[in-house]
Coordinates of C-alpha atoms in Angstrom, one line a residue:
Chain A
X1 CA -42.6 62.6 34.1
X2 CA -40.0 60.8 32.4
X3 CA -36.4 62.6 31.8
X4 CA -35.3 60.0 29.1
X5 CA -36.7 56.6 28.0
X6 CA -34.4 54.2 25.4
X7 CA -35.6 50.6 24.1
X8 CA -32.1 48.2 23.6
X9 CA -31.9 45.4 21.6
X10 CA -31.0 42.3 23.1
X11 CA -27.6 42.8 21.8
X12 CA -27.2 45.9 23.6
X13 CA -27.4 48.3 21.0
X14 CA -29.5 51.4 21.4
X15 CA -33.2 51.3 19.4
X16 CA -34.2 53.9 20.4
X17 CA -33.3 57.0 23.0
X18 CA -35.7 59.9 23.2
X19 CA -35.0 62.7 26.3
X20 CA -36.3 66.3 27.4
X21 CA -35.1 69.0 25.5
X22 CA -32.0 69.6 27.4
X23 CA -28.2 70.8 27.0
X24 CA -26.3 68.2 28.6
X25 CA -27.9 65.1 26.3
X26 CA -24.9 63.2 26.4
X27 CA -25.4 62.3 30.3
X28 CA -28.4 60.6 30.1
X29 CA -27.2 58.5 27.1
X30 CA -23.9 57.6 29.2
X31 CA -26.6 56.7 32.6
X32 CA -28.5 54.5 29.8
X33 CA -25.3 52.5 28.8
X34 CA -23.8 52.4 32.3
X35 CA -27.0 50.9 33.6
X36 CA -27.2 47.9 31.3
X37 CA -24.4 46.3 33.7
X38 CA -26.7 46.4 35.9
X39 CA -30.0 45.0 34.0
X40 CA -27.0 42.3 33.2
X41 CA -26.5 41.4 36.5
X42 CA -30.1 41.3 37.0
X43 CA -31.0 38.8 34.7
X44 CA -28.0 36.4 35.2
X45 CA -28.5 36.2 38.7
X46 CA -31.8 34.8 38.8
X47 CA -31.4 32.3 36.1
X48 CA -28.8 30.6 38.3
X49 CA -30.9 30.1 40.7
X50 CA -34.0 28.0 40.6
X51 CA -36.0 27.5 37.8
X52 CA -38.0 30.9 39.1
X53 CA -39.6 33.1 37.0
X54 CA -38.0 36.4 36.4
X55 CA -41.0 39.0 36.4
X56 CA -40.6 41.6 33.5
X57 CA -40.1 44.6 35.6
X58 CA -37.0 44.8 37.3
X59 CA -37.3 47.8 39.4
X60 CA -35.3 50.7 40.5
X61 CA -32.0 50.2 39.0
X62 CA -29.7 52.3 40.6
X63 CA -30.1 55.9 42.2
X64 CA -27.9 59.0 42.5
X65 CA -28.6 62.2 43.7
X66 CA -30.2 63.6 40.6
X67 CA -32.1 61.0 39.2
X68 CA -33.4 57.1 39.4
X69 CA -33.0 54.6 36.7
X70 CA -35.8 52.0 36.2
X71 CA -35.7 49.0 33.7
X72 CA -37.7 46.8 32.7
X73 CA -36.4 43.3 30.4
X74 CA -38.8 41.2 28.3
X75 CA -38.4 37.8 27.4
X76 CA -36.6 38.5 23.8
X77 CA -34.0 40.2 26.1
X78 CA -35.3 43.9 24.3
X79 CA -34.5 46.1 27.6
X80 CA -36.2 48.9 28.1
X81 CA -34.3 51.7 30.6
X82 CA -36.1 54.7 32.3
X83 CA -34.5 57.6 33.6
X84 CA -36.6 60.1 36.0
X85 CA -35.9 63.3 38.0
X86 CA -35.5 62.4 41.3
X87 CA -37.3 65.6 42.6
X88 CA -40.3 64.3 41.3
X89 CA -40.8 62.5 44.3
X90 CA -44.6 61.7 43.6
X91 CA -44.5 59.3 41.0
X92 CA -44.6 55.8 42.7
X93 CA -43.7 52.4 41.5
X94 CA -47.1 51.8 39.9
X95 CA -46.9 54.4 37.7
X96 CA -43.8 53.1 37.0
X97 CA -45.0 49.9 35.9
X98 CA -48.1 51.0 34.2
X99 CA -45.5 53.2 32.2
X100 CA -43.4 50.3 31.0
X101 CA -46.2 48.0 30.4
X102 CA -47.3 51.1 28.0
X103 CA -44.2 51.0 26.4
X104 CA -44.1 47.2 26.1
X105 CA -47.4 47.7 23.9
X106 CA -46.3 50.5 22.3
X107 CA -43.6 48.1 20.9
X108 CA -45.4 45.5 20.1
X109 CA -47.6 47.2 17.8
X110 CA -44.3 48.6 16.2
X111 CA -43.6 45.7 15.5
X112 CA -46.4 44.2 14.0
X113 CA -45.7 46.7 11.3
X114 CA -44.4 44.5 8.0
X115 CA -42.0 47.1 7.1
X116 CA -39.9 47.1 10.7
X117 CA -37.0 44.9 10.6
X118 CA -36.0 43.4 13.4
X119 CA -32.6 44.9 15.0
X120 CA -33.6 48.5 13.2
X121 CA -33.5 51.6 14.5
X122 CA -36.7 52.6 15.6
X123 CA -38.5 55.2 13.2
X124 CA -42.1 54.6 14.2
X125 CA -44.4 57.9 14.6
X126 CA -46.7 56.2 16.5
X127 CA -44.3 55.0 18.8
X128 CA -42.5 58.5 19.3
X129 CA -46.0 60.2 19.5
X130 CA -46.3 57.6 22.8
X131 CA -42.7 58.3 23.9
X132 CA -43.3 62.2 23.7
X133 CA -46.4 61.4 26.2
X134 CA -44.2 60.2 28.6
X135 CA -41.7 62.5 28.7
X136 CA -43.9 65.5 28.8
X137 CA -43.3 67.8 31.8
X138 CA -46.3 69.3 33.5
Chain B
X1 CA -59.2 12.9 11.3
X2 CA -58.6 14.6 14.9
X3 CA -61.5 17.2 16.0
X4 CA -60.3 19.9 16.8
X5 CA -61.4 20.4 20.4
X6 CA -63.6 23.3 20.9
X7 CA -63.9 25.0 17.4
X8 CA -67.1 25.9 17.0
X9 CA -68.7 27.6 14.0
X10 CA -67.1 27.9 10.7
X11 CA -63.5 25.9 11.0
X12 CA -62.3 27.7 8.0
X13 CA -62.4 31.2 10.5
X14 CA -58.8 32.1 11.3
X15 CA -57.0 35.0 13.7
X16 CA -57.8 38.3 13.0
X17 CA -54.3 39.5 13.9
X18 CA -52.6 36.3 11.9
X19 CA -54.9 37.7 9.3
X20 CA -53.2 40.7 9.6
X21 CA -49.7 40.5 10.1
X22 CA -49.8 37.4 6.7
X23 CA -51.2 40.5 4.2
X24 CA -47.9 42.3 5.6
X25 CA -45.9 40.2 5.3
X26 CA -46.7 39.6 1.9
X27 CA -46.9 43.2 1.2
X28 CA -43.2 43.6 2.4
X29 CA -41.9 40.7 0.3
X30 CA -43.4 42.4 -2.7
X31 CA -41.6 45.5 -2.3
X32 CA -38.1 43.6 -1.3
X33 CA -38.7 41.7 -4.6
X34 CA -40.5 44.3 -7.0
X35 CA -38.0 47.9 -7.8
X36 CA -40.8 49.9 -7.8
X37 CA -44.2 51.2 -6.3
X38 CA -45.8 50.9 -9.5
X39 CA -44.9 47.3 -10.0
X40 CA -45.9 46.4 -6.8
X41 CA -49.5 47.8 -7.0
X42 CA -49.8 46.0 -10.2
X43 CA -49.1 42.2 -8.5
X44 CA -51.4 43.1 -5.6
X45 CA -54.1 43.8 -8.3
X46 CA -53.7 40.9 -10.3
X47 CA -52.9 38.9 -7.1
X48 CA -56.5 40.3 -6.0
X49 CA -58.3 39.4 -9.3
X50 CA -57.5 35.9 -8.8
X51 CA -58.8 35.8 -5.6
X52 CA -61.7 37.8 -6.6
X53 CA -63.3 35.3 -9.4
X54 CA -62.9 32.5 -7.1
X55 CA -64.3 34.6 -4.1
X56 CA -67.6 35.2 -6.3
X57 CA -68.4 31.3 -6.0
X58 CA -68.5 31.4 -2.5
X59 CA -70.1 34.7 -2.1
X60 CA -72.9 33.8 -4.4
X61 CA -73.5 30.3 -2.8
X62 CA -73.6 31.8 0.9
X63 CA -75.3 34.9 0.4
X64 CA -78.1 33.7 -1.3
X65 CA -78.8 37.1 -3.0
X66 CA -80.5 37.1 -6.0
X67 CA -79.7 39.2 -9.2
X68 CA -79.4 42.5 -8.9
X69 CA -81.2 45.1 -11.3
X70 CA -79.0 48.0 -11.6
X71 CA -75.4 49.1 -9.9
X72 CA -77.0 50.6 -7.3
X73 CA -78.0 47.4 -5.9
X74 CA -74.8 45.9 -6.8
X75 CA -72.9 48.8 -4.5
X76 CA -75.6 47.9 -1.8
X77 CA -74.7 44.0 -1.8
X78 CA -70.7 44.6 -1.9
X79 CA -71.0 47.1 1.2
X80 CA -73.7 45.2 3.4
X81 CA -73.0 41.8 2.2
X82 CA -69.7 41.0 0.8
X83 CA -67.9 43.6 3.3
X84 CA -69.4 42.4 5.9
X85 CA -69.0 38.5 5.3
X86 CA -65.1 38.5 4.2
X87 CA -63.8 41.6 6.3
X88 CA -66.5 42.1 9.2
X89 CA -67.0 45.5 8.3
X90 CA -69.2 47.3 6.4
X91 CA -68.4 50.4 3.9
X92 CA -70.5 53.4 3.5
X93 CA -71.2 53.9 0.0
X94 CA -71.1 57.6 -1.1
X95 CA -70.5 60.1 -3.8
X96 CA -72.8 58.6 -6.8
X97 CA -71.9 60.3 -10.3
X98 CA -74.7 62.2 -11.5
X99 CA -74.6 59.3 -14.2
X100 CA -75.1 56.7 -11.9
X101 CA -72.6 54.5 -12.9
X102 CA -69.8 55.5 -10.5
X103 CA -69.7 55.0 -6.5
X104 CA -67.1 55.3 -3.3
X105 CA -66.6 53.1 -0.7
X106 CA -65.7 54.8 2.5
X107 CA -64.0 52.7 5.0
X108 CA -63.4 54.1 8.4
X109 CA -60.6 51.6 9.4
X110 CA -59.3 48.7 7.0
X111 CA -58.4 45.6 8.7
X112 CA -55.5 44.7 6.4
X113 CA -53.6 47.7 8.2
X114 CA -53.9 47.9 11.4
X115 CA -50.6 48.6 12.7
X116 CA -48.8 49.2 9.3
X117 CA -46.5 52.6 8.6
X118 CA -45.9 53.1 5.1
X119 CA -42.2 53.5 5.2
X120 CA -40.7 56.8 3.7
X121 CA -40.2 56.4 -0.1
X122 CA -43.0 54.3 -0.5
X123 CA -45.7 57.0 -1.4
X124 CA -47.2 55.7 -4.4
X125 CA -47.6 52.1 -2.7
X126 CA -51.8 51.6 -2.5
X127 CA -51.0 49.0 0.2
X128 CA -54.7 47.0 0.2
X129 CA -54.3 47.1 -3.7
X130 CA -55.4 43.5 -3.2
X131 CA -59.5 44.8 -2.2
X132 CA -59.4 46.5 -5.7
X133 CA -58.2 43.5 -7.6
X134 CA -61.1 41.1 -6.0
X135 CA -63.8 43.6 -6.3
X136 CA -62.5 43.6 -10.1
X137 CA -62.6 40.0 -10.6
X138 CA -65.4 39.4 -8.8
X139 CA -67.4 41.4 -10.6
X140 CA -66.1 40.2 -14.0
X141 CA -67.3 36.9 -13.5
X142 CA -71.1 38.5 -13.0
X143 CA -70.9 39.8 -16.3
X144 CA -69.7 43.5 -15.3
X145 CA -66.5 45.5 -16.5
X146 CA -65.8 47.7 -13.7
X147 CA -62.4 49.7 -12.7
X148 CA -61.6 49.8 -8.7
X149 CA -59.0 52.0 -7.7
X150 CA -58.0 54.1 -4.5
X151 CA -58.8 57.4 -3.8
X152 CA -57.9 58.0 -0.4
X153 CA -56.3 56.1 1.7
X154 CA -55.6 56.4 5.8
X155 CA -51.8 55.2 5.0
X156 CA -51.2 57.8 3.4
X157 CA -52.6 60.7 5.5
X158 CA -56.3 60.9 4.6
X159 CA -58.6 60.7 7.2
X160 CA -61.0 58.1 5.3
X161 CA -60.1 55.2 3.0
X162 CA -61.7 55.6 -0.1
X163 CA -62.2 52.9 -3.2
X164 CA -64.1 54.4 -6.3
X165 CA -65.6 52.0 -8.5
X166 CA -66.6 53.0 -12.1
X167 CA -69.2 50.9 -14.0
X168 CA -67.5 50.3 -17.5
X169 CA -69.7 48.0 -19.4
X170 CA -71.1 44.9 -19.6
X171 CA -69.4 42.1 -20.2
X172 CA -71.1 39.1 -22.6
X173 CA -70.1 35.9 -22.9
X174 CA -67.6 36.7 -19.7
X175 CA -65.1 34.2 -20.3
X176 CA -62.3 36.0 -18.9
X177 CA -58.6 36.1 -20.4
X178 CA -56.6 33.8 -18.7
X179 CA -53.7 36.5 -17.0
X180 CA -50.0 35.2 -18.1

């Protein structure tokens, strides 16, 4: 489904990157940082305007020929980035969402755990084992 | 005094999750204060006792059981009773001794840890060390000497959460030792 997901702090520091088994890693970590500009923008351009609600999910990103970037900002500013294969051409914007609002949870449960500190890397097996799910290709 | 709008029932019921995520947070200042796993468990027990001879009070006054003849009843009243007033849950109790004086507790999820990951390092930490303690005091102020301790525990990989309690003795004159 997913190529790669990654949670950033609201600092923009990575918490957490996770992608399919795959030689060139290094790309999809550069897509992640190159699309936080854009998340950026995002976010700053509605707060200048009226007093409007931002909704969570902030859609398709950015495309490019081999893949599309998703994000998806809470309101502690803890983005969450999705990168999928573009050939997969059935997976809709729903499953999109439902996919981030998983991940959302999956976060919050994290962390409710006492011994997470907040601004830590992320070392949660429950929240890998949910990650994994996502990035599983059938 | 304002009323506080809509509460209905017991006012002194609280959050589940608040419940919850205040044990933690204890439990994680503990550890950042305490060097070791060892001391830890020790402050949660003794933290526990306290709680546990006052608990008894209230227990005895709301429950409105009577005395009860041997341990088995005892076992019966702190699963179906106790359990089920203070936690909302209630224990299976298992694997008698042959003598009759020793019991398990087998509890299938433990509200004190839902979403909790012992953190590597911390193996030894019995993280609800605080249920043992209260069962320990509690019992000591109804005149029985009885050692609680963990024997599994879901934290740390089992599948079930187990508490064994051994009946020591009895206890006359239970005045207990004030702790220091």
């Amino acid at each position: 489904m997913a190529a790669c997901v990654a949670v950033i702090a609201k600092e923009n520091y990575p918490l957490f990157i996770k992608t399919i088994p795959t030689e060139n890693e290094l790309k999809f970590y550069y897509t992640v940082h190159t699309s936080l500009d854009v998340v950026e923008e995002k976010i700053s351009s509605v707060g200048k305007n009226t007093n409007d609600l931002r909704e969570l999910y902030l859609g398709l990103l950015y495309p490019t020929e081999d893949y599309k970037v998703y994000g998806y900002v809470t309101n502690t500013r803890v983005k969450f980035v999705v990168v999928v294969d573009s050939t997969n051409a059935s997976l809709r914007d729903n499953e999109i969402r439902t996919m981030f609002k998983k991940l959302h949870n999956a976060y919050v449960d994290m962390l409710c755990n006492p011994f997470y500190k907040l601004g830590d890397n992320i070392t949660s097996k429950g929240f890998e084992n949910i990650v994994k799910g996502m990035l599983q290709q059938d | 005094m304002s009323r506080q709008g809509n509460r209905a029932g017991d006012p002194r019921k609280v959050n589940g999750e608040l419940f919850t995520l205040t044990y933690g947070a204890l439990v994680a200042q503990l550890i950042k204060d305490y060097e070791n796993d060892e001391q830890v468990n020790k402050q949660l027990d003794k933290m526990g006792y306290n709680m546990g001879v006052r608990l008894i009070e209230d227990f005895l006054a709301r429950a409105n059981t009577g005395r009860c003849n041997d341990f088995r009843e005892t076992a019966d009243v702190i699963a179906k009773v106790a359990f089920k007033m203070y936690l909302g849950l209630t224990p299976v109790v298992s694997n008698w001794s042959t003598t009759g004086d020793e019991f398990s507790l087998l509890l299938e999820s433990n509200p004190l840890t839902e979403f909790v990951e012992l953190p590597p390092g911390h193996s030894n930490l019995n993280y609800s060390n605080l249920l043992c303690g209260a069962l320990r005091g509690a019992l000591e102020m109804v005149q029985m000497d009885v050692d609680v301790r963990f024997v599994q525990d879901i934290l740390k990989g089992d599948n079930i959460t187990e508490i064994r309690l051994k009946f020591i003795k009895r206890l006359e004159d239970a005045v207990p030792v004030g702790e220091d």
